[in-house]
Amino acid sequence: MAYTTIDDPAIYFNTKLYTGTGSSLANTGVGFQPDLTWIKGRSGATEHVLTDSVRGVTKELSSNDDGAEETVAQGLTAFGSDGFTVGTDGSYNTSSATYAAWNWKGGTTSGIATNGSTTITPSAYSFNQTAGFSTLAYTGNQTSGAKLAHGLGVKPDMVITKSTAAASGWGVYHKSLGATYGMLLNTTAAKDDDATAWNDVEPDTVNITLGSSINTNKTGTCVGYAFAEKQGYSKFSSYVGNGNADGKFIYLGFRPAFIMWKGTASTQNWMLVDNKRDVSNLSNGLNDVAFPNSSQVPNDGETFLDVLSNGFKIRTTEAGVNSSGEVHIYMAFAENPFVTSTGVPVCAR
């Protein structure tokens, strides 16, 4: 078996940086037509805004709050073959303001697999089994044990859900915590032993099991994003902090282009870094940290970690990054694999 089946991760995930113009702006250079675009202002305290091809353009959810979906006519107005277009709304395109957009590719919009256990078939979806990513629009029923088809063909390693019709939290399943625990992307809260989140049942190769929580299965329209690990392209795992500035090295098997993480036992922010906003290393580390649960301006005032050809190295004692003895979960996507599909090592930049 080849080390990886994805030699060019940028055809499935890519970060696009842009400067607002205050008028309709087509952002190209993403490298594919996105199915999920997550935008955050870098120079201002703007909301995190998520738009996907399944719910449709101008449909906005914010990871930093629990509000229902909004229609923002001047938000993300179009997905194109090489990017996306934004209107004049301030969370997307204020003149001279800077923004980061994180983009994922789906693509398959018919033929989702179900089985005799499936009780919720998504009303619309876009999945990519090669990259291990799916977006699911579904109707929740607040029934414990509901089974939602996800389309990945393998067990998801991380799932994020949100009611689109009403206020709810952003429910998070992560394989390192298991289905016994739930977390919320929109808050600083620690993990919660909550059977109503995932019904204490692990997802399988066809279905995600939902509990009765409004954060995962609220009656009415909902959206879910499901991810499955792909060697050399993505990783969903955890590390235990040591509280030392000479922190742990976390092996990924690739040079990361995107890392999002959170301490699971403490009330700390979710944190997110990428390879486009801050490319310095060693003495400066990856500093430009966004906080998915907060609209605050990304913080570039401290060294957090070094990005390496096969993972990342913690360089801080900061709580929420390297709290001693605390389990920190993470999701990461590759800039390039450590070894290509033909067995060729890829050197650090």
Tab-separated table of C-alpha atoms in Angstrom:
chain	number	residue	atom	x	y	z
A	1	MET	CA	0.000	0.000	0.000
A	2	ALA	CA	1.321	3.453	-0.904
A	3	TYR	CA	2.177	5.799	1.944
A	4	THR	CA	-0.404	8.280	0.694
A	5	THR	CA	-2.928	8.526	-2.112
A	6	ILE	CA	-2.847	12.340	-2.047
A	7	ASP	CA	0.429	13.795	-3.315
A	8	ASP	CA	-1.038	17.284	-3.720
A	9	PRO	CA	-3.174	18.126	-0.672
A	10	ALA	CA	-3.948	21.590	-2.072
A	11	ILE	CA	-6.482	20.104	-4.474
A	12	TYR	CA	-8.661	19.176	-1.476
A	13	PHE	CA	-7.799	21.786	1.174
A	14	ASN	CA	-6.292	25.226	0.729
A	15	THR	CA	-6.075	28.534	2.575
A	16	LYS	CA	-6.711	31.710	0.595
A	17	LEU	CA	-5.630	35.116	1.927
A	18	TYR	CA	-7.159	38.255	0.457
A	19	THR	CA	-7.570	41.978	1.011
A	20	GLY	CA	-11.048	43.457	0.896
A	21	THR	CA	-12.076	45.970	-1.750
A	22	GLY	CA	-15.490	47.018	-0.447
A	23	SER	CA	-17.059	45.921	-3.760
A	24	SER	CA	-17.821	42.501	-5.218
A	25	LEU	CA	-14.591	40.509	-5.184
A	26	ALA	CA	-13.821	37.228	-6.960
A	27	ASN	CA	-11.117	35.309	-5.081
A	28	THR	CA	-9.333	32.857	-7.357
A	29	GLY	CA	-6.274	30.710	-6.826
A	30	VAL	CA	-7.886	28.285	-4.381
A	31	GLY	CA	-7.188	25.485	-6.851
A	32	PHE	CA	-10.648	23.913	-6.831
A	33	GLN	CA	-14.312	24.774	-6.399
A	34	PRO	CA	-14.867	24.820	-2.637
A	35	ASP	CA	-17.736	23.026	-0.967
A	36	LEU	CA	-17.008	24.616	2.414
A	37	THR	CA	-15.457	28.040	2.862
A	38	TRP	CA	-14.725	29.374	6.365
A	39	ILE	CA	-13.736	33.061	6.440
A	40	LYS	CA	-12.280	35.173	9.259
A	41	GLY	CA	-11.178	38.787	9.214
A	42	ARG	CA	-7.523	39.118	10.168
A	43	SER	CA	-7.370	42.855	10.767
A	44	GLY	CA	-10.699	43.291	12.538
A	45	ALA	CA	-12.943	41.655	15.133
A	46	THR	CA	-15.278	40.034	12.626
A	47	GLU	CA	-17.296	36.863	12.972
A	48	HIS	CA	-16.104	33.510	11.710
A	49	VAL	CA	-18.457	32.895	8.782
A	50	LEU	CA	-19.052	29.479	7.200
A	51	THR	CA	-20.801	28.933	3.880
A	52	ASP	CA	-21.106	25.627	2.064
A	53	SER	CA	-22.365	24.487	-1.316
A	54	VAL	CA	-24.995	22.223	0.249
A	55	ARG	CA	-26.864	24.976	2.112
A	56	GLY	CA	-26.098	27.419	-0.702
A	57	VAL	CA	-24.403	30.755	-1.217
A	58	THR	CA	-25.352	33.715	1.022
A	59	LYS	CA	-26.240	31.216	3.797
A	60	GLU	CA	-24.113	32.045	6.814
A	61	LEU	CA	-23.338	30.324	10.087
A	62	SER	CA	-20.847	31.693	12.626
A	63	SER	CA	-18.671	29.314	14.630
A	64	ASN	CA	-18.292	31.895	17.400
A	65	ASP	CA	-21.994	32.028	18.259
A	66	ASP	CA	-25.041	29.806	18.554
A	67	GLY	CA	-27.304	31.724	16.182
A	68	ALA	CA	-29.420	30.175	13.462
A	69	GLU	CA	-28.432	30.409	9.820
A	70	GLU	CA	-28.697	33.872	8.309
A	71	THR	CA	-29.119	34.920	4.711
A	72	VAL	CA	-26.483	37.571	3.997
A	73	ALA	CA	-27.050	38.901	0.489
A	74	GLN	CA	-23.595	40.520	0.436
A	75	GLY	CA	-21.785	37.583	2.031
A	76	LEU	CA	-20.307	34.748	0.006
A	77	THR	CA	-22.249	35.136	-3.223
A	78	ALA	CA	-20.791	32.458	-5.527
A	79	PHE	CA	-18.560	29.406	-5.662
A	80	GLY	CA	-16.368	29.264	-8.764
A	81	SER	CA	-14.154	26.633	-10.350
A	82	ASP	CA	-11.062	28.168	-8.707
A	83	GLY	CA	-12.454	29.941	-5.661
A	84	PHE	CA	-15.353	32.055	-4.478
A	85	THR	CA	-16.868	35.541	-4.723
A	86	VAL	CA	-17.746	37.785	-1.770
A	87	GLY	CA	-20.026	40.809	-1.600
A	88	THR	CA	-19.647	43.888	0.559
A	89	ASP	CA	-20.617	42.617	4.015
A	90	GLY	CA	-17.970	43.536	6.590
A	91	SER	CA	-17.336	39.962	7.722
A	92	TYR	CA	-16.271	39.174	4.141
A	93	ASN	CA	-15.028	42.275	2.352
A	94	THR	CA	-14.343	45.615	4.019
A	95	SER	CA	-12.092	47.828	1.925
A	96	SER	CA	-8.396	47.379	2.845
A	97	ALA	CA	-9.191	44.834	5.575
A	98	THR	CA	-7.411	41.479	5.433
A	99	TYR	CA	-9.065	38.052	5.534
A	100	ALA	CA	-8.252	34.356	5.656
A	101	ALA	CA	-10.474	31.759	3.998
A	102	TRP	CA	-10.088	28.029	4.682
A	103	ASN	CA	-11.522	25.870	1.899
A	104	TRP	CA	-12.434	22.174	1.607
A	105	LYS	CA	-13.520	20.199	-1.460
A	106	GLY	CA	-16.425	17.748	-1.526
A	107	GLY	CA	-17.936	16.895	-4.887
A	108	THR	CA	-20.195	13.815	-4.815
A	109	THR	CA	-23.819	14.917	-4.539
A	110	SER	CA	-25.758	11.711	-5.235
A	111	GLY	CA	-25.679	8.035	-4.291
A	112	ILE	CA	-24.947	8.355	-0.565
A	113	ALA	CA	-24.805	4.930	1.112
A	114	THR	CA	-27.427	3.959	3.683
A	115	ASN	CA	-28.270	0.686	5.418
A	116	GLY	CA	-31.010	-0.874	7.505
A	117	SER	CA	-29.963	1.200	10.528
A	118	THR	CA	-30.132	4.575	8.764
A	119	THR	CA	-32.988	6.727	10.061
A	120	ILE	CA	-31.886	10.099	8.657
A	121	THR	CA	-30.830	10.345	5.017
A	122	PRO	CA	-29.428	13.815	4.309
A	123	SER	CA	-31.685	15.992	2.171
A	124	ALA	CA	-28.601	17.299	0.368
A	125	TYR	CA	-24.915	16.559	0.664
A	126	SER	CA	-21.475	16.766	-0.900
A	127	PHE	CA	-18.823	14.243	0.035
A	128	ASN	CA	-15.340	13.275	-1.051
A	129	GLN	CA	-14.233	9.820	0.007
A	130	THR	CA	-10.683	10.338	-1.278
A	131	ALA	CA	-10.153	13.326	1.016
A	132	GLY	CA	-12.427	12.097	3.816
A	133	PHE	CA	-14.817	15.051	3.974
A	134	SER	CA	-18.577	15.439	3.777
A	135	THR	CA	-21.123	18.214	4.234
A	136	LEU	CA	-24.585	17.007	5.216
A	137	ALA	CA	-27.868	18.909	5.314
A	138	TYR	CA	-30.346	16.918	7.378
A	139	THR	CA	-33.576	17.204	9.345
A	140	GLY	CA	-33.046	16.550	13.030
A	141	ASN	CA	-35.670	14.873	15.198
A	142	GLN	CA	-34.229	15.053	18.762
A	143	THR	CA	-34.589	11.295	18.996
A	144	SER	CA	-31.836	9.432	20.818
A	145	GLY	CA	-30.175	6.855	18.599
A	146	ALA	CA	-31.009	8.483	15.267
A	147	LYS	CA	-28.639	7.271	12.547
A	148	LEU	CA	-27.391	9.869	10.034
A	149	ALA	CA	-25.752	8.646	6.801
A	150	HIS	CA	-22.421	10.407	6.207
A	151	GLY	CA	-21.118	9.141	2.845
A	152	LEU	CA	-17.461	8.676	3.792
A	153	GLY	CA	-17.337	4.907	3.468
A	154	VAL	CA	-15.172	4.702	6.610
A	155	LYS	CA	-15.737	5.691	10.222
A	156	PRO	CA	-15.521	9.496	10.707
A	157	ASP	CA	-12.810	10.696	13.082
A	158	MET	CA	-14.359	14.103	13.736
A	159	VAL	CA	-17.884	15.460	13.285
A	160	ILE	CA	-19.179	19.023	13.734
A	161	THR	CA	-22.939	19.692	13.754
A	162	LYS	CA	-25.213	22.726	14.058
A	163	SER	CA	-28.922	23.499	13.840
A	164	THR	CA	-29.507	25.893	10.958
A	165	ALA	CA	-33.124	26.620	11.827
A	166	ALA	CA	-32.672	27.724	15.442
A	167	ALA	CA	-30.147	28.665	18.091
A	168	SER	CA	-27.917	25.793	19.154
A	169	GLY	CA	-24.324	25.070	19.993
A	170	TRP	CA	-21.851	23.571	17.535
A	171	GLY	CA	-21.597	19.939	18.590
A	172	VAL	CA	-18.193	18.272	18.203
A	173	TYR	CA	-17.355	14.559	18.166
A	174	HIS	CA	-13.662	13.643	18.173
A	175	LYS	CA	-12.324	10.101	18.083
A	176	SER	CA	-9.770	10.813	20.830
A	177	LEU	CA	-12.614	11.525	23.268
A	178	GLY	CA	-15.068	9.002	21.905
A	179	ALA	CA	-18.820	9.203	21.691
A	180	THR	CA	-19.226	9.401	25.478
A	181	TYR	CA	-18.059	13.007	25.416
A	182	GLY	CA	-19.247	16.043	23.524
A	183	MET	CA	-17.610	19.417	22.999
A	184	LEU	CA	-18.789	22.733	21.601
A	185	LEU	CA	-16.900	24.643	18.915
A	186	ASN	CA	-18.563	27.961	19.819
A	187	THR	CA	-17.481	28.041	23.480
A	188	THR	CA	-14.413	27.621	25.694
A	189	ALA	CA	-16.093	24.808	27.633
A	190	ALA	CA	-14.261	21.614	28.518
A	191	LYS	CA	-15.423	18.205	27.344
A	192	ASP	CA	-18.782	17.107	28.698
A	193	ASP	CA	-19.820	13.547	29.544
A	194	ASP	CA	-23.155	13.957	27.774
A	195	ALA	CA	-25.057	10.982	26.385
A	196	THR	CA	-27.479	13.321	24.614
A	197	ALA	CA	-24.736	14.436	22.217
A	198	TRP	CA	-23.719	11.222	20.420
A	199	ASN	CA	-25.832	8.722	22.392
A	200	ASP	CA	-22.599	7.121	23.659
A	201	VAL	CA	-22.373	5.248	20.336
A	202	GLU	CA	-19.389	5.537	18.009
A	203	PRO	CA	-20.042	6.395	14.350
A	204	ASP	CA	-19.546	3.562	11.887
A	205	THR	CA	-18.719	3.263	8.209
A	206	VAL	CA	-22.226	4.309	7.127
A	207	ASN	CA	-23.908	6.272	9.947
A	208	ILE	CA	-23.257	8.844	12.649
A	209	THR	CA	-25.318	8.105	15.759
A	210	LEU	CA	-27.013	11.187	17.203
A	211	GLY	CA	-28.477	11.781	20.630
A	212	SER	CA	-31.351	14.078	21.546
A	213	SER	CA	-29.206	17.202	22.069
A	214	ILE	CA	-30.152	20.397	20.243
A	215	ASN	CA	-26.449	20.696	19.382
A	216	THR	CA	-26.427	17.521	17.276
A	217	ASN	CA	-30.033	16.649	16.463
A	218	LYS	CA	-32.370	19.579	17.062
A	219	THR	CA	-35.769	19.209	15.418
A	220	GLY	CA	-35.634	20.991	12.061
A	221	THR	CA	-32.886	21.673	9.553
A	222	CYS	CA	-29.284	21.015	10.587
A	223	VAL	CA	-25.858	20.788	8.990
A	224	GLY	CA	-23.004	18.425	9.696
A	225	TYR	CA	-19.367	18.332	8.609
A	226	ALA	CA	-17.723	14.909	8.870
A	227	PHE	CA	-14.026	14.133	8.492
A	228	ALA	CA	-12.096	10.877	8.160
A	229	GLU	CA	-8.325	10.625	8.481
A	230	LYS	CA	-6.294	10.016	5.320
A	231	GLN	CA	-2.636	9.063	5.672
A	232	GLY	CA	-0.326	11.803	4.479
A	233	TYR	CA	-3.200	14.298	4.149
A	234	SER	CA	-5.141	14.631	7.414
A	235	LYS	CA	-4.836	13.673	11.058
A	236	PHE	CA	-7.336	13.702	13.946
A	237	SER	CA	-5.721	12.824	17.234
A	238	SER	CA	-4.544	14.218	20.581
A	239	TYR	CA	-1.479	14.999	22.653
A	240	VAL	CA	-0.866	15.433	26.368
A	241	GLY	CA	0.779	18.726	27.344
A	242	ASN	CA	3.951	18.791	29.427
A	243	GLY	CA	3.784	22.435	30.566
A	244	ASN	CA	7.313	23.045	29.287
A	245	ALA	CA	8.510	25.578	26.706
A	246	ASP	CA	10.340	22.619	25.154
A	247	GLY	CA	7.004	21.018	24.361
A	248	LYS	CA	6.165	17.778	22.665
A	249	PHE	CA	6.690	16.914	19.036
A	250	ILE	CA	3.460	15.699	17.449
A	251	TYR	CA	3.984	13.403	14.482
A	252	LEU	CA	1.483	13.855	11.638
A	253	GLY	CA	3.173	12.237	8.671
A	254	PHE	CA	2.998	15.507	6.741
A	255	ARG	CA	3.876	19.165	6.890
A	256	PRO	CA	0.682	20.812	8.157
A	257	ALA	CA	-1.149	23.547	6.301
A	258	PHE	CA	-3.879	23.855	8.959
A	259	ILE	CA	-4.092	22.873	12.626
A	260	MET	CA	-7.048	23.433	14.963
A	261	TRP	CA	-6.872	22.276	18.556
A	262	LYS	CA	-8.303	22.624	22.056
A	263	GLY	CA	-7.514	21.509	25.580
A	264	THR	CA	-10.292	19.178	26.648
A	265	ALA	CA	-10.229	19.574	30.440
A	266	SER	CA	-10.087	23.358	30.772
A	267	THR	CA	-12.044	26.420	29.709
A	268	GLN	CA	-9.705	27.658	27.005
A	269	ASN	CA	-10.210	28.892	23.454
A	270	TRP	CA	-10.177	26.704	20.416
A	271	MET	CA	-7.113	27.731	18.389
A	272	LEU	CA	-6.405	27.625	14.665
A	273	VAL	CA	-3.247	28.242	12.650
A	274	ASP	CA	-2.384	27.842	8.981
A	275	ASN	CA	0.645	27.956	6.696
A	276	LYS	CA	-0.334	31.134	4.845
A	277	ARG	CA	-0.810	33.766	7.566
A	278	ASP	CA	2.483	33.117	9.354
A	279	VAL	CA	5.211	31.106	7.668
A	280	SER	CA	8.072	31.870	10.074
A	281	ASN	CA	9.544	29.015	12.072
A	282	LEU	CA	11.991	28.138	14.816
A	283	SER	CA	12.630	31.493	16.534
A	284	ASN	CA	9.159	32.856	15.850
A	285	GLY	CA	7.027	29.782	15.366
A	286	LEU	CA	3.471	29.863	14.103
A	287	ASN	CA	2.027	32.880	15.858
A	288	ASP	CA	-1.004	34.084	13.950
A	289	VAL	CA	-3.653	32.215	15.922
A	290	ALA	CA	-7.376	32.572	15.238
A	291	PHE	CA	-9.961	31.538	17.812
A	292	PRO	CA	-12.970	29.755	16.261
A	293	ASN	CA	-15.143	30.476	19.313
A	294	SER	CA	-14.378	34.212	19.326
A	295	SER	CA	-14.638	37.113	16.897
A	296	GLN	CA	-11.471	38.707	18.299
A	297	VAL	CA	-8.628	39.714	16.014
A	298	PRO	CA	-6.171	36.817	15.504
A	299	ASN	CA	-3.282	37.018	17.953
A	300	ASP	CA	0.293	37.133	16.672
A	301	GLY	CA	1.988	38.100	19.920
A	302	GLU	CA	3.502	34.812	21.048
A	303	THR	CA	5.334	31.801	19.726
A	304	PHE	CA	3.120	28.709	19.935
A	305	LEU	CA	4.595	26.003	17.735
A	306	ASP	CA	7.018	25.140	14.972
A	307	VAL	CA	5.804	23.476	11.789
A	308	LEU	CA	8.039	20.665	10.542
A	309	SER	CA	8.089	18.390	7.513
A	310	ASN	CA	6.360	15.591	9.416
A	311	GLY	CA	4.410	17.328	12.187
A	312	PHE	CA	4.683	20.165	14.685
A	313	LYS	CA	6.608	20.990	17.840
A	314	ILE	CA	5.056	22.853	20.792
A	315	ARG	CA	7.117	25.910	21.845
A	316	THR	CA	5.090	27.461	24.684
A	317	THR	CA	3.766	26.893	28.196
A	318	GLU	CA	0.551	28.689	27.210
A	319	ALA	CA	-2.600	27.252	28.776
A	320	GLY	CA	-4.761	25.719	26.084
A	321	VAL	CA	-1.700	24.837	24.005
A	322	ASN	CA	0.520	22.971	26.440
A	323	SER	CA	-1.238	22.634	29.784
A	324	SER	CA	0.632	20.012	31.801
A	325	GLY	CA	-1.170	16.689	31.872
A	326	GLU	CA	-4.103	17.928	29.792
A	327	VAL	CA	-5.317	16.093	26.705
A	328	HIS	CA	-5.507	18.425	23.693
A	329	ILE	CA	-7.455	17.256	20.643
A	330	TYR	CA	-6.573	18.449	17.168
A	331	MET	CA	-7.449	18.277	13.486
A	332	ALA	CA	-4.746	18.895	10.890
A	333	PHE	CA	-4.504	19.028	7.094
A	334	ALA	CA	-1.376	18.755	4.980
A	335	GLU	CA	0.650	21.165	2.917
A	336	ASN	CA	2.550	18.154	1.599
A	337	PRO	CA	3.004	14.539	2.724
A	338	PHE	CA	6.240	13.454	4.395
A	339	VAL	CA	6.549	10.713	1.764
A	340	THR	CA	4.807	10.751	-1.610
A	341	SER	CA	2.771	7.893	-3.093
A	342	THR	CA	5.882	6.764	-4.967
A	343	GLY	CA	7.979	6.650	-1.786
A	344	VAL	CA	9.877	9.909	-2.339
A	345	PRO	CA	10.542	11.893	0.877
A	346	VAL	CA	9.473	15.552	0.805
A	347	CYS	CA	11.961	17.884	2.436
A	348	ALA	CA	11.023	20.656	4.860
A	349	ARG	CA	10.639	24.125	3.396
